[in-house]
Amino acid sequence: MSLALQAALKEKTAAVETMLARLIPEIPEAEGRVFEAMRYSTLAGGKRLRPFLVLATADMFNVSETAALRTASAVEMVHCYSLVHDDLPAMDDDSMRRGKPACHRQFDEATAILAGDALLTRAFEVLAAPSTHADPAVRCTLVSELAKAAGPHGMVGGQMVDLLAERKGRDHLGLDVSAITRMHQMKTGRIIGFSCMAGAILGKAPPQIRHALQAYAHDLGLAFQIVDDLLDVEGDPARMGKTQGKDAAAGKATFVTLLGLERAKEQARALGEQAISHLKVFDEEASLLRDVVGYVLERQS
Ligand code: GRG
């Protein structure tokens, strides 16, 4: 990882964690337990890739620090909600997340469901507040784009396809490469896409700039997912902080089962190069985004 990226990741992660802690306070009232579970699931650990992408692109368009941090926190809240719900027994049934007991293990299932619901709704409350941006049209675009990325055409839809594929996988009727690409584009790609676009929305960047970022995010998101599948097979369990080998055990089709290890690695590298090529409309201001590609390809967790 480049030194510039290392320093920026450290600084931006700390800033977003401070903002998240402010946006999700500890409260003494009876409902304080749901705030506690929200804080538990958002404040410790995680690579903070999505908020980093929001902050790095916001820097390219001279967006105010408060606007960028609030938007980055909203995206991380949606991401953390998805992890909390994904770990539930009715979904992926995982007991560990980010090296700690999953939310429903630390608290209980009902609290984890509520904490996920509350993270999702709080994210939109944060985006809709005037302190996120003075222009209501910008706030409305943020809300609408994040809703589309997280909802049934995006992450939730992708999760549905994934769950159905898992059932079919048991009967050896899993997805092929194009269906799995579409599923991941919905399940993880759309939120990564929003993260790369949010800074441009906040900074009112012109459409061709947004398109370049969208194309970059598309390839980055897919490379991220292929690496995720590779880590599920080859990763170091001590560094992963979650259960490994579940996809294989469930008989699920992954990029690795469909392409094999070597072709999956090649594909991730090619997507990384393609992602960088979409940034040619930018100069130095996109250097962190270029560095992120290497980080995503080389990540160990
Ligand atoms: C429950 C609606 C709903 C959706 C769940 C995103 C998701 C959909 C499930 C997560 C399960 C999973 C392992 C997906 C594969 C890629 C992915 C999103 C990994 C987790 O993201 P990272 O690696 O996690 O960025 P950290 O902890 O670093 O933030």
mmCIF file of C-alpha atoms in Angstrom, residues 72-291:
data_model
loop_
_atom_site.group_PDB
_atom_site.id
_atom_site.type_symbol
_atom_site.label_atom_id
_atom_site.label_comp_id
_atom_site.label_asym_id
_atom_site.label_seq_id
_atom_site.Cartn_x
_atom_site.Cartn_y
_atom_site.Cartn_z
ATOM 1 C CA ALA A 72 -19.430 8.721 4.611
ATOM 2 C CA SER A 73 -20.970 7.802 7.980
ATOM 3 C CA ALA A 74 -24.378 7.231 6.386
ATOM 4 C CA VAL A 75 -22.861 4.790 3.883
ATOM 5 C CA GLU A 76 -20.997 2.931 6.632
ATOM 6 C CA MET A 77 -24.243 2.693 8.655
ATOM 7 C CA VAL A 78 -25.981 1.044 5.693
ATOM 8 C CA HIS A 79 -23.023 -1.292 5.212
ATOM 9 C CA CYS A 80 -22.989 -2.230 8.920
ATOM 10 C CA TYR A 81 -26.762 -2.817 8.910
ATOM 11 C CA SER A 82 -26.256 -5.269 6.034
ATOM 12 C CA LEU A 83 -23.537 -7.106 7.954
ATOM 13 C CA VAL A 84 -25.664 -7.313 11.132
ATOM 14 C CA HIS A 85 -28.632 -8.725 9.210
ATOM 15 C CA ASP A 86 -26.453 -10.958 7.025
ATOM 16 C CA ASP A 87 -25.041 -12.633 10.148
ATOM 17 C CA LEU A 88 -28.497 -13.524 11.538
ATOM 18 C CA PRO A 89 -29.476 -17.217 11.732
ATOM 19 C CA ALA A 90 -32.165 -16.677 9.054
ATOM 20 C CA MET A 91 -29.506 -15.415 6.627
ATOM 21 C CA ASP A 92 -25.847 -16.438 6.673
ATOM 22 C CA ASP A 93 -25.906 -17.576 10.317
ATOM 23 C CA ASP A 94 -22.446 -16.329 11.283
ATOM 24 C CA SER A 95 -21.241 -16.038 14.847
ATOM 25 C CA MET A 96 -18.192 -13.823 14.229
ATOM 26 C CA ARG A 97 -17.853 -10.456 12.513
ATOM 27 C CA ARG A 98 -14.828 -8.172 12.431
ATOM 28 C CA GLY A 99 -13.101 -10.481 14.910
ATOM 29 C CA LYS A 100 -15.856 -10.175 17.528
ATOM 30 C CA PRO A 101 -19.107 -11.989 18.281
ATOM 31 C CA ALA A 102 -21.748 -11.017 15.700
ATOM 32 C CA CYS A 103 -24.338 -8.523 16.956
ATOM 33 C CA HIS A 104 -27.016 -11.171 17.594
ATOM 34 C CA ARG A 105 -24.492 -13.206 19.606
ATOM 35 C CA GLN A 106 -23.362 -10.243 21.684
ATOM 36 C CA PHE A 107 -26.933 -9.029 22.255
ATOM 37 C CA ASP A 108 -29.812 -11.177 20.963
ATOM 38 C CA GLU A 109 -31.597 -11.709 17.654
ATOM 39 C CA ALA A 110 -34.385 -9.192 18.203
ATOM 40 C CA THR A 111 -31.909 -6.506 19.231
ATOM 41 C CA ALA A 112 -29.734 -7.248 16.182
ATOM 42 C CA ILE A 113 -32.751 -6.928 13.862
ATOM 43 C CA LEU A 114 -33.670 -3.615 15.477
ATOM 44 C CA ALA A 115 -30.071 -2.355 15.418
ATOM 45 C CA GLY A 116 -29.890 -3.109 11.669
ATOM 46 C CA ASP A 117 -33.242 -1.399 11.043
ATOM 47 C CA ALA A 118 -32.125 1.598 13.085
ATOM 48 C CA LEU A 119 -28.766 1.896 11.258
ATOM 49 C CA LEU A 120 -30.557 1.878 7.915
ATOM 50 C CA THR A 121 -33.112 4.512 8.894
ATOM 51 C CA ARG A 122 -30.594 6.672 10.764
ATOM 52 C CA ALA A 123 -28.437 6.767 7.617
ATOM 53 C CA PHE A 124 -31.244 8.400 5.634
ATOM 54 C CA GLU A 125 -32.076 10.750 8.503
ATOM 55 C CA VAL A 126 -28.445 11.927 8.432
ATOM 56 C CA LEU A 127 -28.426 12.434 4.649
ATOM 57 C CA ALA A 128 -31.736 14.337 4.719
ATOM 58 C CA ALA A 129 -30.594 16.804 7.407
ATOM 59 C CA PRO A 130 -29.667 20.344 6.259
ATOM 60 C CA SER A 131 -26.269 20.035 7.963
ATOM 61 C CA THR A 132 -25.324 17.453 5.292
ATOM 62 C CA HIS A 133 -25.770 19.985 2.460
ATOM 63 C CA ALA A 134 -27.409 23.398 2.167
ATOM 64 C CA ASP A 135 -29.059 22.510 -1.164
ATOM 65 C CA PRO A 136 -32.189 20.330 -0.708
ATOM 66 C CA ALA A 137 -31.817 18.999 -4.287
ATOM 67 C CA VAL A 138 -28.383 17.596 -3.412
ATOM 68 C CA ARG A 139 -29.744 15.988 -0.246
ATOM 69 C CA CYS A 140 -32.652 14.522 -2.204
ATOM 70 C CA THR A 141 -30.257 13.041 -4.806
ATOM 71 C CA LEU A 142 -28.113 11.506 -2.063
ATOM 72 C CA VAL A 143 -31.162 9.948 -0.385
ATOM 73 C CA SER A 144 -32.552 8.635 -3.633
ATOM 74 C CA GLU A 145 -29.239 7.235 -4.930
ATOM 75 C CA LEU A 146 -28.423 5.499 -1.639
ATOM 76 C CA ALA A 147 -31.963 4.086 -1.465
ATOM 77 C CA LYS A 148 -31.605 2.679 -4.987
ATOM 78 C CA ALA A 149 -28.199 1.199 -4.205
ATOM 79 C CA ALA A 150 -29.357 -0.402 -0.938
ATOM 80 C CA GLY A 151 -32.863 -1.504 -1.929
ATOM 81 C CA PRO A 152 -34.473 -4.272 -3.990
ATOM 82 C CA HIS A 153 -32.696 -3.257 -7.220
ATOM 83 C CA GLY A 154 -29.399 -3.142 -5.345
ATOM 84 C CA MET A 155 -28.026 -4.747 -2.182
ATOM 85 C CA VAL A 156 -31.271 -6.303 -0.909
ATOM 86 C CA GLY A 157 -32.069 -7.683 -4.379
ATOM 87 C CA GLY A 158 -28.549 -9.111 -4.658
ATOM 88 C CA GLN A 159 -28.895 -10.745 -1.252
ATOM 89 C CA MET A 160 -32.189 -12.326 -2.380
ATOM 90 C CA VAL A 161 -30.547 -13.744 -5.516
ATOM 91 C CA ASP A 162 -27.652 -15.012 -3.405
ATOM 92 C CA LEU A 163 -29.963 -16.773 -0.935
ATOM 93 C CA LEU A 164 -31.918 -18.396 -3.770
ATOM 94 C CA ALA A 165 -28.675 -19.488 -5.454
ATOM 95 C CA GLU A 166 -27.529 -21.077 -2.217
ATOM 96 C CA ARG A 167 -30.678 -23.210 -2.151
ATOM 97 C CA LYS A 168 -30.221 -24.124 -5.818
ATOM 98 C CA GLY A 169 -26.524 -24.788 -5.176
ATOM 99 C CA ARG A 170 -27.539 -27.643 -2.919
ATOM 100 C CA ASP A 171 -29.185 -29.189 -5.998
ATOM 101 C CA HIS A 172 -26.146 -28.241 -8.147
ATOM 102 C CA LEU A 173 -28.151 -25.601 -10.061
ATOM 103 C CA GLY A 174 -25.946 -22.642 -9.098
ATOM 104 C CA LEU A 175 -25.299 -19.399 -10.973
ATOM 105 C CA ASP A 176 -23.013 -19.068 -13.999
ATOM 106 C CA VAL A 177 -20.363 -16.329 -14.355
ATOM 107 C CA SER A 178 -22.698 -13.724 -15.831
ATOM 108 C CA ALA A 179 -25.434 -14.375 -13.245
ATOM 109 C CA ILE A 180 -22.923 -14.263 -10.387
ATOM 110 C CA THR A 181 -21.453 -11.026 -11.746
ATOM 111 C CA ARG A 182 -24.915 -9.465 -11.804
ATOM 112 C CA MET A 183 -25.676 -10.729 -8.278
ATOM 113 C CA HIS A 184 -22.469 -9.203 -6.861
ATOM 114 C CA GLN A 185 -22.946 -5.990 -8.792
ATOM 115 C CA MET A 186 -26.283 -5.665 -6.980
ATOM 116 C CA LYS A 187 -25.196 -6.994 -3.586
ATOM 117 C CA THR A 188 -21.928 -5.107 -3.089
ATOM 118 C CA GLY A 189 -21.236 -3.162 -6.281
ATOM 119 C CA ARG A 190 -24.099 -0.704 -6.006
ATOM 120 C CA ILE A 191 -23.102 0.539 -2.535
ATOM 121 C CA ILE A 192 -19.460 0.835 -3.635
ATOM 122 C CA GLY A 193 -20.787 2.731 -6.669
ATOM 123 C CA PHE A 194 -22.730 5.125 -4.457
ATOM 124 C CA SER A 195 -19.623 5.629 -2.300
ATOM 125 C CA CYS A 196 -17.618 6.717 -5.361
ATOM 126 C CA MET A 197 -20.416 8.984 -6.622
ATOM 127 C CA ALA A 198 -21.380 10.695 -3.375
ATOM 128 C CA GLY A 199 -18.489 13.184 -3.435
ATOM 129 C CA ALA A 200 -19.390 14.133 -7.017
ATOM 130 C CA ILE A 201 -23.049 14.598 -6.020
ATOM 131 C CA LEU A 202 -22.060 16.768 -3.044
ATOM 132 C CA GLY A 203 -19.666 18.757 -5.245
ATOM 133 C CA LYS A 204 -22.200 19.052 -8.109
ATOM 134 C CA ALA A 205 -19.726 17.573 -10.595
ATOM 135 C CA PRO A 206 -20.822 17.371 -14.267
ATOM 136 C CA PRO A 207 -22.308 14.141 -15.740
ATOM 137 C CA GLN A 208 -19.166 13.007 -17.627
ATOM 138 C CA ILE A 209 -17.184 13.127 -14.382
ATOM 139 C CA ARG A 210 -19.882 11.102 -12.625
ATOM 140 C CA HIS A 211 -19.827 8.544 -15.436
ATOM 141 C CA ALA A 212 -16.068 8.107 -15.108
ATOM 142 C CA LEU A 213 -16.430 7.505 -11.373
ATOM 143 C CA GLN A 214 -19.297 5.106 -11.965
ATOM 144 C CA ALA A 215 -17.206 3.072 -14.419
ATOM 145 C CA TYR A 216 -14.281 3.062 -11.966
ATOM 146 C CA ALA A 217 -16.590 1.896 -9.145
ATOM 147 C CA HIS A 218 -18.073 -0.850 -11.294
ATOM 148 C CA ASP A 219 -14.696 -2.451 -11.955
ATOM 149 C CA LEU A 220 -13.392 -1.809 -8.443
ATOM 150 C CA GLY A 221 -16.504 -3.414 -6.911
ATOM 151 C CA LEU A 222 -16.177 -6.520 -9.023
ATOM 152 C CA ALA A 223 -12.456 -6.832 -8.300
ATOM 153 C CA PHE A 224 -13.293 -6.426 -4.585
ATOM 154 C CA GLN A 225 -15.756 -9.313 -4.810
ATOM 155 C CA ILE A 226 -13.377 -11.632 -6.657
ATOM 156 C CA VAL A 227 -10.766 -10.956 -3.976
ATOM 157 C CA ASP A 228 -13.443 -11.724 -1.366
ATOM 158 C CA ASP A 229 -14.010 -15.116 -2.988
ATOM 159 C CA LEU A 230 -10.246 -15.711 -3.138
ATOM 160 C CA LEU A 231 -9.885 -14.833 0.557
ATOM 161 C CA ASP A 232 -12.691 -17.235 1.416
ATOM 162 C CA VAL A 233 -10.425 -19.971 0.063
ATOM 163 C CA GLU A 234 -6.885 -18.693 0.633
ATOM 164 C CA GLY A 235 -7.164 -16.052 3.357
ATOM 165 C CA ASP A 236 -5.546 -16.214 6.784
ATOM 166 C CA PRO A 237 -8.372 -16.969 9.273
ATOM 167 C CA ALA A 238 -6.606 -14.947 12.001
ATOM 168 C CA ARG A 239 -6.768 -11.804 9.847
ATOM 169 C CA MET A 240 -10.256 -12.290 8.436
ATOM 170 C CA GLY A 241 -12.269 -11.902 11.644
ATOM 171 C CA LYS A 242 -15.158 -13.947 10.217
ATOM 172 C CA THR A 243 -15.933 -17.553 9.330
ATOM 173 C CA GLN A 244 -14.184 -18.768 6.176
ATOM 174 C CA GLY A 245 -14.895 -21.496 3.648
ATOM 175 C CA LYS A 246 -18.658 -21.135 4.063
ATOM 176 C CA ASP A 247 -19.302 -20.644 0.339
ATOM 177 C CA ALA A 248 -17.539 -23.855 -0.570
ATOM 178 C CA ALA A 249 -19.233 -25.748 2.271
ATOM 179 C CA ALA A 250 -22.635 -24.498 1.057
ATOM 180 C CA GLY A 251 -21.833 -25.673 -2.494
ATOM 181 C CA LYS A 252 -22.227 -22.066 -3.689
ATOM 182 C CA ALA A 253 -20.874 -20.971 -7.049
ATOM 183 C CA THR A 254 -18.187 -18.296 -6.588
ATOM 184 C CA PHE A 255 -15.721 -16.685 -8.991
ATOM 185 C CA VAL A 256 -13.172 -19.181 -7.692
ATOM 186 C CA THR A 257 -15.323 -22.276 -8.188
ATOM 187 C CA LEU A 258 -16.353 -21.075 -11.669
ATOM 188 C CA LEU A 259 -13.020 -19.726 -12.936
ATOM 189 C CA GLY A 260 -10.444 -21.515 -10.797
ATOM 190 C CA LEU A 261 -7.879 -19.732 -8.603
ATOM 191 C CA GLU A 262 -5.526 -18.538 -11.335
ATOM 192 C CA ARG A 263 -8.158 -17.178 -13.724
ATOM 193 C CA ALA A 264 -9.972 -15.502 -10.834
ATOM 194 C CA LYS A 265 -6.707 -13.748 -9.860
ATOM 195 C CA GLU A 266 -6.088 -12.715 -13.461
ATOM 196 C CA GLN A 267 -9.633 -11.388 -13.749
ATOM 197 C CA ALA A 268 -9.253 -9.317 -10.567
ATOM 198 C CA ARG A 269 -5.963 -7.834 -11.865
ATOM 199 C CA ALA A 270 -7.523 -7.010 -15.262
ATOM 200 C CA LEU A 271 -10.495 -5.327 -13.585
ATOM 201 C CA GLY A 272 -8.086 -3.328 -11.430
ATOM 202 C CA GLU A 273 -6.255 -2.049 -14.502
ATOM 203 C CA GLN A 274 -9.539 -1.223 -16.186
ATOM 204 C CA ALA A 275 -10.736 0.655 -13.072
ATOM 205 C CA ILE A 276 -7.591 2.814 -13.163
ATOM 206 C CA SER A 277 -8.045 3.480 -16.880
ATOM 207 C CA HIS A 278 -11.436 5.093 -16.178
ATOM 208 C CA LEU A 279 -9.653 7.714 -14.073
ATOM 209 C CA LYS A 280 -7.684 9.162 -16.974
ATOM 210 C CA VAL A 281 -9.997 12.202 -17.008
ATOM 211 C CA PHE A 282 -8.418 13.162 -13.673
ATOM 212 C CA ASP A 283 -4.880 14.221 -12.769
ATOM 213 C CA GLU A 284 -3.209 14.035 -9.390
ATOM 214 C CA GLU A 285 -6.491 14.647 -7.550
ATOM 215 C CA ALA A 286 -7.475 10.987 -8.222
ATOM 216 C CA SER A 287 -4.192 9.494 -7.012
ATOM 217 C CA LEU A 288 -5.780 8.041 -3.849
ATOM 218 C CA LEU A 289 -8.471 6.366 -5.960
ATOM 219 C CA ARG A 290 -5.724 4.838 -8.117
ATOM 220 C CA ASP A 291 -3.935 3.606 -4.991
#
